[in-house]
Amino acid sequence: MYALGHELAQTPSHKFDLTHMRVLLAALGHPENRFPTVLVAGTNGKGSTAATLASILQASGLKTGLYTSPHLVRINERIRLNGEAISDDDFAMLHDVVDRTAERLVGEGDLPWHPSFFEMLTAMGFEYFARSRPDMVVLEVGMGGRLDATNVVEPRLSIITDISLDHQKYLGETIAEIAREKAGLIRPGGIVVTLPQLPEANDVIGNAILDAGARAVNAVPYVPPVSPGSASCLSADGDEEAGIWSRYPLDVMGTRIMVESPLVGRHQLRNLALAIAAAAEVHDQGTAQITPETIAQGIHETHWPGRFQVVPAAGGNPEYVLDVAHNPSGAWALRSTLSAAYPDLESGDPGNGRKITMVFGVMRDKAMQEMAEILFPIARDVIVTRANNPRSASQDEIRQAAARVAAGIDIEDAEDVPSAMERAREFAGAGGLVVVTGSIYIVGEAMRMLGVSI
């Protein structure tokens, strides 16, 4: 699979061609048509929204599939059934089925080239779910929407999460252009769960819904108050192992529930609202086993690691925060959540407050300058490193991007993530805080080193 290259390594013409995906799926007997789906697109939060919705559906007694990307530690994570990753045996068997089919199609001239990494994996996921006969599958779009390999299904409903600048090389240079790609999920007469966001995105999505004769479901009723005067949604348990949670009361389907989510931060409140609105819509479509109580249970049981995941201090090691912020919007969300979860970080005086040591690495095609300018000023020490991925930016590239904010910040290079984590542990000490961020690949490698279970 990896020999096919990363999903962004091919030229856009290779990556974005649904005709080829449909040829492959037709040869497999159209597995994508043999289970109902919810399709989730957006720049930030689509994985969190998909994982939360899948957990709600599972808590409601539905056999639930979940397809996400990328993965933190093992490729199997991307294809899940009732929370369990696809087994190695099933993965290998389905790879053989799809790969042989693809090679035959290329040999017969029905395909011009072998499918990409993401097309292969998506076809394998579809085949797995078709054989497993789930009640519902939640599909996270890989990138964009309109021409993404997942966008060959006919979803029961679509969800569009927050849109910001990312993958401009492939999706467009403006919010409006990127929104048009995301709006490609919208089906004639379909259902779209959304929240108001940037005006340029609202305009594109709204017009796409009107043009398609689709119905919009507004998730605003499920967003709790977040004004400065409202009560905080963050809560820390007395049990150190339980960490920090989002907690707030909410009226859902005529019943007051207590939302308790391991996904924290104001940005996650929007993702939770989208998942709740989608679950309520699936209920209204006739899935009576979805209730306010199962929605609360599913939110509580959501497992989506690497999203402001706190690893408590132990054995002389510092406390760690692992967060896969991979673009400027994600960086702002991380900074905001750190401020809310650790008020002692916001003293403004490097001599006071808690010390942050940051381990940072990023992919070369990301907006590393903006991310550095957002995140580096809150750290006293920054260790820049690179993941074991050909798209990774070098330490020198990150240093150059951070030149405008480097004054007063101790920036050190580390050859790889393990050495960066060791230096961070030395810098932070037992009472410090280490924030690992910049890329899902950096966080995944850090989790392996720390022995954090996926």
GROMACS .gro file of C-alpha atoms in nm:
model
  454
    1MET     CA    1   0.000   0.000   0.000
    2TYR     CA    2   0.269   0.247   0.098
    3ALA     CA    3   0.454   0.176  -0.225
    4LEU     CA    4   0.164   0.345  -0.404
    5GLY     CA    5   0.263   0.668  -0.234
    6HIS     CA    6   0.077   0.900  -0.002
    7GLU     CA    7  -0.264   1.018  -0.123
    8LEU     CA    8  -0.120   1.363  -0.191
    9ALA     CA    9   0.190   1.240  -0.369
   10GLN     CA   10   0.021   1.187  -0.703
   11THR     CA   11  -0.069   1.468  -0.938
   12PRO     CA   12  -0.420   1.608  -0.896
   13SER     CA   13  -0.530   1.442  -1.221
   14HIS     CA   14  -0.440   1.102  -1.078
   15LYS     CA   15  -0.592   1.167  -0.740
   16PHE     CA   16  -0.913   1.335  -0.846
   17ASP     CA   17  -1.100   1.123  -1.098
   18LEU     CA   18  -1.417   0.955  -0.980
   19THR     CA   19  -1.457   0.784  -1.318
   20HIS     CA   20  -1.166   0.556  -1.234
   21MET     CA   21  -1.300   0.491  -0.884
   22ARG     CA   22  -1.637   0.393  -1.029
   23VAL     CA   23  -1.474   0.156  -1.279
   24LEU     CA   24  -1.291  -0.017  -0.993
   25LEU     CA   25  -1.605  -0.042  -0.779
   26ALA     CA   26  -1.812  -0.172  -1.069
   27ALA     CA   27  -1.562  -0.454  -1.116
   28LEU     CA   28  -1.600  -0.533  -0.745
   29GLY     CA   29  -1.979  -0.549  -0.776
   30HIS     CA   30  -2.049  -0.201  -0.637
   31PRO     CA   31  -1.987  -0.267  -0.265
   32GLU     CA   32  -2.047   0.103  -0.192
   33ASN     CA   33  -2.419   0.054  -0.264
   34ARG     CA   34  -2.471  -0.226  -0.013
   35PHE     CA   35  -2.487  -0.023   0.312
   36PRO     CA   36  -2.635   0.313   0.419
   37THR     CA   37  -2.392   0.599   0.477
   38VAL     CA   38  -2.339   0.941   0.630
   39LEU     CA   39  -2.072   1.143   0.447
   40VAL     CA   40  -1.867   1.402   0.640
   41ALA     CA   41  -1.651   1.674   0.479
   42GLY     CA   42  -1.480   1.989   0.605
   43THR     CA   43  -1.136   2.133   0.673
   44ASN     CA   44  -1.126   2.093   1.051
   45GLY     CA   45  -1.332   1.872   1.279
   46LYS     CA   46  -1.462   1.620   1.027
   47GLY     CA   47  -1.284   1.331   1.199
   48SER     CA   48  -1.408   1.432   1.544
   49THR     CA   49  -1.761   1.474   1.411
   50ALA     CA   50  -1.751   1.138   1.232
   51ALA     CA   51  -1.610   0.956   1.535
   52THR     CA   52  -1.870   1.109   1.768
   53LEU     CA   53  -2.159   1.025   1.536
   54ALA     CA   54  -2.034   0.668   1.492
   55SER     CA   55  -2.011   0.629   1.870
   56ILE     CA   56  -2.369   0.757   1.909
   57LEU     CA   57  -2.498   0.514   1.647
   58GLN     CA   58  -2.313   0.227   1.813
   59ALA     CA   59  -2.446   0.323   2.158
   60SER     CA   60  -2.794   0.315   2.004
   61GLY     CA   61  -2.749  -0.051   1.918
   62LEU     CA   62  -2.665  -0.004   1.550
   63LYS     CA   63  -2.388  -0.205   1.389
   64THR     CA   64  -2.171   0.088   1.284
   65GLY     CA   65  -1.883   0.130   1.043
   66LEU     CA   66  -1.638   0.420   1.053
   67TYR     CA   67  -1.393   0.517   0.779
   68THR     CA   68  -1.140   0.792   0.859
   69SER     CA   69  -0.800   0.922   0.752
   70PRO     CA   70  -0.513   0.952   0.812
   71HIS     CA   71  -0.414   0.712   1.088
   72LEU     CA   72  -0.210   0.776   1.402
   73VAL     CA   73  -0.019   0.451   1.446
   74ARG     CA   74  -0.153   0.168   1.226
   75ILE     CA   75  -0.326   0.180   0.890
   76ASN     CA   76  -0.597  -0.054   1.025
   77GLU     CA   77  -0.733   0.237   1.232
   78ARG     CA   78  -0.889   0.384   0.919
   79ILE     CA   79  -1.147   0.105   0.877
   80ARG     CA   80  -1.350   0.027   1.190
   81LEU     CA   81  -1.659  -0.173   1.277
   82ASN     CA   82  -1.825  -0.106   1.613
   83GLY     CA   83  -1.507   0.068   1.725
   84GLU     CA   84  -1.275  -0.222   1.637
   85ALA     CA   85  -1.011  -0.173   1.369
   86ILE     CA   86  -1.009  -0.414   1.076
   87SER     CA   87  -0.795  -0.720   1.151
   88ASP     CA   88  -0.463  -0.781   0.978
   89ASP     CA   89  -0.604  -1.092   0.810
   90ASP     CA   90  -0.908  -0.910   0.672
   91PHE     CA   91  -0.693  -0.617   0.562
   92ALA     CA   92  -0.451  -0.844   0.376
   93MET     CA   93  -0.731  -1.046   0.217
   94LEU     CA   94  -0.920  -0.736   0.096
   95HIS     CA   95  -0.600  -0.578  -0.032
   96ASP     CA   96  -0.543  -0.890  -0.240
   97VAL     CA   97  -0.900  -0.876  -0.377
   98VAL     CA   98  -0.887  -0.508  -0.470
   99ASP     CA   99  -0.527  -0.515  -0.595
  100ARG     CA  100  -0.587  -0.812  -0.826
  101THR     CA  101  -0.902  -0.647  -0.960
  102ALA     CA  102  -0.714  -0.323  -1.025
  103GLU     CA  103  -0.428  -0.502  -1.201
  104ARG     CA  104  -0.677  -0.685  -1.426
  105LEU     CA  105  -0.851  -0.357  -1.514
  106VAL     CA  106  -0.519  -0.193  -1.600
  107GLY     CA  107  -0.416  -0.495  -1.807
  108GLU     CA  108  -0.744  -0.489  -2.000
  109GLY     CA  109  -0.721  -0.115  -2.060
  110ASP     CA  110  -1.024  -0.025  -1.846
  111LEU     CA  111  -0.803   0.177  -1.611
  112PRO     CA  112  -0.510   0.390  -1.734
  113TRP     CA  113  -0.304   0.328  -1.418
  114HIS     CA  114  -0.320   0.154  -1.084
  115PRO     CA  115  -0.548   0.323  -0.830
  116SER     CA  116  -0.386   0.555  -0.575
  117PHE     CA  117  -0.323   0.471  -0.210
  118PHE     CA  118  -0.645   0.642  -0.101
  119GLU     CA  119  -0.856   0.492  -0.380
  120MET     CA  120  -0.729   0.144  -0.291
  121LEU     CA  121  -0.796   0.194   0.078
  122THR     CA  122  -1.143   0.337   0.014
  123ALA     CA  123  -1.235   0.045  -0.210
  124MET     CA  124  -1.109  -0.195   0.057
  125GLY     CA  125  -1.319  -0.016   0.317
  126PHE     CA  126  -1.629  -0.036   0.100
  127GLU     CA  127  -1.569  -0.409   0.040
  128TYR     CA  128  -1.519  -0.469   0.413
  129PHE     CA  129  -1.840  -0.293   0.505
  130ALA     CA  130  -2.037  -0.462   0.227
  131ARG     CA  131  -1.932  -0.801   0.364
  132SER     CA  132  -1.995  -0.701   0.728
  133ARG     CA  133  -2.350  -0.572   0.664
  134PRO     CA  134  -2.351  -0.275   0.907
  135ASP     CA  135  -2.666  -0.076   0.982
  136MET     CA  136  -2.483   0.249   0.902
  137VAL     CA  137  -2.136   0.360   0.796
  138VAL     CA  138  -1.993   0.705   0.871
  139LEU     CA  139  -1.746   0.806   0.599
  140GLU     CA  140  -1.497   1.086   0.648
  141VAL     CA  141  -1.394   1.249   0.321
  142GLY     CA  142  -1.020   1.230   0.264
  143MET     CA  143  -0.977   1.573   0.106
  144GLY     CA  144  -1.215   1.815  -0.057
  145GLY     CA  145  -1.539   1.639  -0.135
  146ARG     CA  146  -1.657   1.682  -0.491
  147LEU     CA  147  -1.394   1.450  -0.642
  148ASP     CA  148  -1.289   1.260  -0.331
  149ALA     CA  149  -1.288   0.881  -0.364
  150THR     CA  150  -1.554   0.850  -0.091
  151ASN     CA  151  -1.800   1.066  -0.286
  152VAL     CA  152  -1.936   0.779  -0.493
  153VAL     CA  153  -2.197   0.676  -0.233
  154GLU     CA  154  -2.552   0.803  -0.206
  155PRO     CA  155  -2.555   0.915   0.159
  156ARG     CA  156  -2.860   0.925   0.383
  157LEU     CA  157  -2.728   1.266   0.482
  158SER     CA  158  -2.414   1.476   0.446
  159ILE     CA  159  -2.234   1.686   0.708
  160ILE     CA  160  -2.012   1.985   0.632
  161THR     CA  161  -1.787   2.093   0.919
  162ASP     CA  162  -1.589   2.417   0.946
  163ILE     CA  163  -1.402   2.526   0.635
  164SER     CA  164  -1.069   2.709   0.636
  165LEU     CA  165  -0.760   2.731   0.417
  166ASP     CA  166  -0.579   2.399   0.370
  167HIS     CA  167  -0.463   2.192   0.073
  168GLN     CA  168  -0.484   2.503  -0.147
  169LYS     CA  169  -0.270   2.334  -0.412
  170TYR     CA  170  -0.553   2.088  -0.472
  171LEU     CA  171  -0.871   2.262  -0.357
  172GLY     CA  172  -0.829   2.633  -0.439
  173GLU     CA  173  -0.674   2.947  -0.295
  174THR     CA  174  -0.986   3.098  -0.134
  175ILE     CA  175  -1.245   2.991   0.122
  176ALA     CA  176  -1.511   3.008  -0.150
  177GLU     CA  177  -1.318   2.777  -0.383
  178ILE     CA  178  -1.254   2.526  -0.106
  179ALA     CA  179  -1.619   2.544   0.002
  180ARG     CA  180  -1.726   2.455  -0.353
  181GLU     CA  181  -1.524   2.135  -0.329
  182LYS     CA  182  -1.677   2.047   0.010
  183ALA     CA  183  -2.026   2.126  -0.121
  184GLY     CA  184  -1.977   1.850  -0.378
  185LEU     CA  185  -2.124   1.617  -0.115
  186ILE     CA  186  -2.465   1.779  -0.152
  187ARG     CA  187  -2.710   1.559  -0.344
  188PRO     CA  188  -3.023   1.666  -0.534
  189GLY     CA  189  -3.303   1.650  -0.279
  190GLY     CA  190  -3.054   1.541  -0.014
  191ILE     CA  191  -3.006   1.643   0.348
  192VAL     CA  192  -2.712   1.855   0.468
  193VAL     CA  193  -2.622   1.917   0.834
  194THR     CA  194  -2.433   2.245   0.874
  195LEU     CA  195  -2.346   2.532   1.105
  196PRO     CA  196  -2.302   2.898   1.010
  197GLN     CA  197  -1.935   2.977   0.955
  198LEU     CA  198  -1.728   3.218   0.744
  199PRO     CA  199  -1.953   3.429   0.515
  200GLU     CA  200  -1.773   3.314   0.199
  201ALA     CA  201  -1.835   2.950   0.291
  202ASN     CA  202  -2.195   3.016   0.398
  203ASP     CA  203  -2.270   3.175   0.062
  204VAL     CA  204  -2.131   2.885  -0.140
  205ILE     CA  205  -2.291   2.613   0.073
  206GLY     CA  206  -2.626   2.793   0.089
  207ASN     CA  207  -2.643   2.837  -0.287
  208ALA     CA  208  -2.538   2.475  -0.344
  209ILE     CA  209  -2.821   2.357  -0.117
  210LEU     CA  210  -3.071   2.576  -0.304
  211ASP     CA  211  -2.947   2.466  -0.647
  212ALA     CA  212  -2.975   2.099  -0.548
  213GLY     CA  213  -3.317   2.137  -0.390
  214ALA     CA  214  -3.162   1.988  -0.077
  215ARG     CA  215  -3.274   2.040   0.282
  216ALA     CA  216  -3.044   2.207   0.535
  217VAL     CA  217  -3.041   2.093   0.897
  218ASN     CA  218  -2.904   2.366   1.122
  219ALA     CA  219  -2.704   2.234   1.418
  220VAL     CA  220  -2.712   2.569   1.603
  221PRO     CA  221  -2.969   2.448   1.863
  222TYR     CA  222  -2.710   2.198   1.984
  223VAL     CA  223  -2.427   2.449   2.037
  224PRO     CA  224  -2.405   2.557   2.404
  225PRO     CA  225  -2.349   2.923   2.496
  226VAL     CA  226  -1.982   3.016   2.462
  227SER     CA  227  -1.998   3.389   2.536
  228PRO     CA  228  -1.749   3.525   2.792
  229GLY     CA  229  -2.028   3.548   3.052
  230SER     CA  230  -2.149   3.191   3.009
  231ALA     CA  231  -2.036   2.904   3.226
  232SER     CA  232  -1.726   2.719   3.111
  233CYS     CA  233  -1.782   2.388   2.931
  234LEU     CA  234  -1.444   2.257   3.047
  235SER     CA  235  -1.432   2.036   3.353
  236ALA     CA  236  -1.143   1.857   3.520
  237ASP     CA  237  -1.218   1.537   3.708
  238GLY     CA  238  -1.086   1.475   4.055
  239ASP     CA  239  -0.951   1.151   3.912
  240GLU     CA  240  -0.628   1.251   3.739
  241GLU     CA  241  -0.657   0.965   3.492
  242ALA     CA  242  -0.994   1.097   3.370
  243GLY     CA  243  -0.832   1.419   3.249
  244ILE     CA  244  -1.020   1.717   3.109
  245TRP     CA  245  -1.372   1.684   2.963
  246SER     CA  246  -1.633   1.902   2.799
  247ARG     CA  247  -1.945   1.903   3.020
  248TYR     CA  248  -2.269   2.096   2.974
  249PRO     CA  249  -2.646   2.040   2.982
  250LEU     CA  250  -2.830   2.037   2.650
  251ASP     CA  251  -3.186   1.989   2.527
  252VAL     CA  252  -3.194   1.709   2.270
  253MET     CA  253  -3.512   1.572   2.114
  254GLY     CA  254  -3.723   1.717   2.394
  255THR     CA  255  -3.508   1.584   2.678
  256ARG     CA  256  -3.239   1.754   2.888
  257ILE     CA  257  -2.917   1.551   2.877
  258MET     CA  258  -2.571   1.610   3.018
  259VAL     CA  259  -2.315   1.619   2.741
  260GLU     CA  260  -1.986   1.472   2.864
  261SER     CA  261  -1.723   1.450   2.591
  262PRO     CA  262  -1.352   1.368   2.602
  263LEU     CA  263  -1.313   1.609   2.306
  264VAL     CA  264  -1.237   1.949   2.457
  265GLY     CA  265  -1.210   2.302   2.326
  266ARG     CA  266  -1.460   2.551   2.186
  267HIS     CA  267  -1.406   2.416   1.836
  268GLN     CA  268  -1.519   2.072   1.954
  269LEU     CA  269  -1.850   2.215   2.074
  270ARG     CA  270  -1.935   2.279   1.710
  271ASN     CA  271  -1.829   1.930   1.604
  272LEU     CA  272  -2.040   1.777   1.881
  273ALA     CA  273  -2.338   1.986   1.771
  274LEU     CA  274  -2.306   1.859   1.415
  275ALA     CA  275  -2.291   1.498   1.534
  276ILE     CA  276  -2.595   1.544   1.760
  277ALA     CA  277  -2.794   1.711   1.483
  278ALA     CA  278  -2.704   1.429   1.244
  279ALA     CA  279  -2.805   1.163   1.499
  280ALA     CA  280  -3.137   1.339   1.558
  281GLU     CA  281  -3.194   1.350   1.181
  282VAL     CA  282  -3.123   0.976   1.146
  283HIS     CA  283  -3.375   0.920   1.427
  284ASP     CA  284  -3.632   1.128   1.243
  285GLN     CA  285  -3.574   0.916   0.933
  286GLY     CA  286  -3.707   0.617   1.126
  287THR     CA  287  -3.421   0.488   1.341
  288ALA     CA  288  -3.620   0.484   1.665
  289GLN     CA  289  -3.345   0.327   1.876
  290ILE     CA  290  -3.156   0.658   1.871
  291THR     CA  291  -3.273   0.839   2.187
  292PRO     CA  292  -3.147   1.134   2.393
  293GLU     CA  293  -3.000   0.881   2.636
  294THR     CA  294  -2.807   0.691   2.368
  295ILE     CA  295  -2.685   1.019   2.223
  296ALA     CA  296  -2.545   1.114   2.566
  297GLN     CA  297  -2.392   0.768   2.607
  298GLY     CA  298  -2.234   0.773   2.262
  299ILE     CA  299  -2.078   1.114   2.317
  300HIS     CA  300  -1.935   1.000   2.650
  301GLU     CA  301  -1.790   0.684   2.495
  302THR     CA  302  -1.633   0.854   2.192
  303HIS     CA  303  -1.271   0.749   2.143
  304TRP     CA  304  -1.080   0.980   1.911
  305PRO     CA  305  -0.718   0.993   2.027
  306GLY     CA  306  -0.466   1.266   1.957
  307ARG     CA  307  -0.718   1.551   1.988
  308PHE     CA  308  -0.605   1.749   2.290
  309GLN     CA  309  -0.526   1.418   2.456
  310VAL     CA  310  -0.369   1.465   2.798
  311VAL     CA  311  -0.116   1.211   2.927
  312PRO     CA  312  -0.078   1.276   3.301
  313ALA     CA  313   0.262   1.324   3.460
  314ALA     CA  314   0.397   1.001   3.608
  315GLY     CA  315   0.726   0.850   3.719
  316GLY     CA  316   0.916   1.178   3.699
  317ASN     CA  317   0.792   1.247   3.346
  318PRO     CA  318   0.613   1.570   3.257
  319GLU     CA  319   0.248   1.601   3.158
  320TYR     CA  320   0.190   1.572   2.782
  321VAL     CA  321  -0.075   1.722   2.557
  322LEU     CA  322  -0.102   1.552   2.218
  323ASP     CA  323  -0.290   1.743   1.951
  324VAL     CA  324  -0.296   1.694   1.574
  325ALA     CA  325  -0.333   2.064   1.485
  326HIS     CA  326  -0.216   2.065   1.123
  327ASN     CA  327  -0.320   2.406   0.985
  328PRO     CA  328  -0.362   2.763   1.121
  329SER     CA  329  -0.723   2.706   1.230
  330GLY     CA  330  -0.618   2.396   1.420
  331ALA     CA  331  -0.327   2.586   1.573
  332TRP     CA  332  -0.558   2.861   1.699
  333ALA     CA  333  -0.794   2.597   1.840
  334LEU     CA  334  -0.505   2.432   2.025
  335ARG     CA  335  -0.381   2.763   2.164
  336SER     CA  336  -0.732   2.857   2.279
  337THR     CA  337  -0.789   2.521   2.445
  338LEU     CA  338  -0.453   2.533   2.621
  339SER     CA  339  -0.547   2.875   2.762
  340ALA     CA  340  -0.880   2.743   2.892
  341ALA     CA  341  -0.745   2.414   3.028
  342TYR     CA  342  -0.427   2.557   3.184
  343PRO     CA  343  -0.497   2.912   3.309
  344ASP     CA  344  -0.152   2.927   3.472
  345LEU     CA  345   0.005   2.933   3.124
  346GLU     CA  346  -0.136   3.277   3.048
  347SER     CA  347   0.073   3.486   3.287
  348GLY     CA  348   0.246   3.667   3.002
  349ASP     CA  349   0.571   3.658   3.199
  350PRO     CA  350   0.814   3.379   3.114
  351GLY     CA  351   0.926   3.383   3.475
  352ASN     CA  352   0.578   3.302   3.603
  353GLY     CA  353   0.321   3.043   3.512
  354ARG     CA  354   0.379   2.692   3.393
  355LYS     CA  355   0.655   2.613   3.148
  356ILE     CA  356   0.557   2.483   2.802
  357THR     CA  357   0.799   2.278   2.599
  358MET     CA  358   0.672   2.222   2.246
  359VAL     CA  359   0.761   1.940   2.008
  360PHE     CA  360   0.667   2.059   1.660
  361GLY     CA  361   0.685   1.905   1.316
  362VAL     CA  362   0.477   1.969   1.009
  363MET     CA  363   0.427   1.857   0.652
  364ARG     CA  364   0.603   2.067   0.390
  365ASP     CA  365   0.278   2.156   0.211
  366LYS     CA  366   0.122   2.310   0.523
  367ALA     CA  367   0.115   2.677   0.628
  368MET     CA  368   0.408   2.631   0.866
  369GLN     CA  369   0.489   3.002   0.901
  370GLU     CA  370   0.141   3.089   1.027
  371MET     CA  371   0.135   2.784   1.253
  372ALA     CA  372   0.471   2.876   1.403
  373GLU     CA  373   0.359   3.237   1.456
  374ILE     CA  374   0.047   3.114   1.638
  375LEU     CA  375   0.202   2.843   1.855
  376PHE     CA  376   0.568   2.922   1.921
  377PRO     CA  377   0.509   3.238   2.130
  378ILE     CA  378   0.330   3.038   2.403
  379ALA     CA  379   0.630   2.808   2.450
  380ARG     CA  380   0.953   2.873   2.632
  381ASP     CA  381   1.131   2.592   2.449
  382VAL     CA  382   1.050   2.456   2.102
  383ILE     CA  383   1.203   2.139   1.962
  384VAL     CA  384   1.152   2.112   1.587
  385THR     CA  385   1.169   1.771   1.431
  386ARG     CA  386   1.035   1.570   1.140
  387ALA     CA  387   0.818   1.262   1.111
  388ASN     CA  388   0.920   0.954   0.915
  389ASN     CA  389   0.728   1.076   0.611
  390PRO     CA  390   0.861   1.209   0.278
  391ARG     CA  391   0.627   1.509   0.299
  392SER     CA  392   0.778   1.625   0.628
  393ALA     CA  393   0.932   1.970   0.638
  394SER     CA  394   1.296   1.974   0.743
  395GLN     CA  395   1.408   2.135   1.064
  396ASP     CA  396   1.575   2.413   0.862
  397GLU     CA  397   1.253   2.483   0.673
  398ILE     CA  398   1.061   2.514   0.998
  399ARG     CA  399   1.329   2.742   1.147
  400GLN     CA  400   1.313   2.971   0.843
  401ALA     CA  401   0.934   2.981   0.861
  402ALA     CA  402   0.953   3.072   1.231
  403ALA     CA  403   1.216   3.343   1.189
  404ARG     CA  404   0.975   3.628   1.272
  405VAL     CA  405   0.883   3.481   1.612
  406ALA     CA  406   1.212   3.315   1.705
  407ALA     CA  407   1.338   3.598   1.929
  408GLY     CA  408   1.323   3.502   2.294
  409ILE     CA  409   1.228   3.140   2.221
  410ASP     CA  410   1.481   2.862   2.258
  411ILE     CA  411   1.444   2.658   1.936
  412GLU     CA  412   1.638   2.335   1.910
  413ASP     CA  413   1.658   2.075   1.634
  414ALA     CA  414   1.600   1.705   1.688
  415GLU     CA  415   1.676   1.444   1.425
  416ASP     CA  416   1.355   1.248   1.479
  417VAL     CA  417   1.051   1.228   1.706
  418PRO     CA  418   1.203   0.991   1.968
  419SER     CA  419   1.503   1.221   2.019
  420ALA     CA  420   1.272   1.525   2.026
  421MET     CA  421   1.058   1.361   2.296
  422GLU     CA  422   1.365   1.279   2.504
  423ARG     CA  423   1.492   1.639   2.484
  424ALA     CA  424   1.145   1.770   2.568
  425ARG     CA  425   1.133   1.549   2.878
  426GLU     CA  426   1.469   1.688   2.990
  427PHE     CA  427   1.365   2.049   2.925
  428ALA     CA  428   1.025   2.025   3.091
  429GLY     CA  429   1.113   1.830   3.402
  430ALA     CA  430   0.858   1.655   3.621
  431GLY     CA  431   0.649   1.969   3.675
  432GLY     CA  432   0.645   2.091   3.316
  433LEU     CA  433   0.406   2.053   3.026
  434VAL     CA  434   0.506   1.912   2.686
  435VAL     CA  435   0.280   1.993   2.391
  436VAL     CA  436   0.330   1.769   2.088
  437THR     CA  437   0.169   1.906   1.774
  438GLY     CA  438   0.192   2.018   1.411
  439SER     CA  439   0.101   1.697   1.232
  440ILE     CA  440  -0.089   1.376   1.292
  441TYR     CA  441   0.228   1.189   1.197
  442ILE     CA  442   0.430   1.364   1.470
  443VAL     CA  443   0.161   1.288   1.727
  444GLY     CA  444   0.134   0.926   1.614
  445GLU     CA  445   0.507   0.868   1.652
  446ALA     CA  446   0.502   1.036   1.994
  447MET     CA  447   0.215   0.812   2.104
  448ARG     CA  448   0.411   0.504   2.003
  449MET     CA  449   0.709   0.623   2.205
  450LEU     CA  450   0.496   0.705   2.509
  451GLY     CA  451   0.313   0.373   2.486
  452VAL     CA  452  -0.024   0.547   2.459
  453SER     CA  453  -0.291   0.304   2.350
  454ILE     CA  454  -0.491   0.380   2.036
   0.00000   0.00000   0.00000
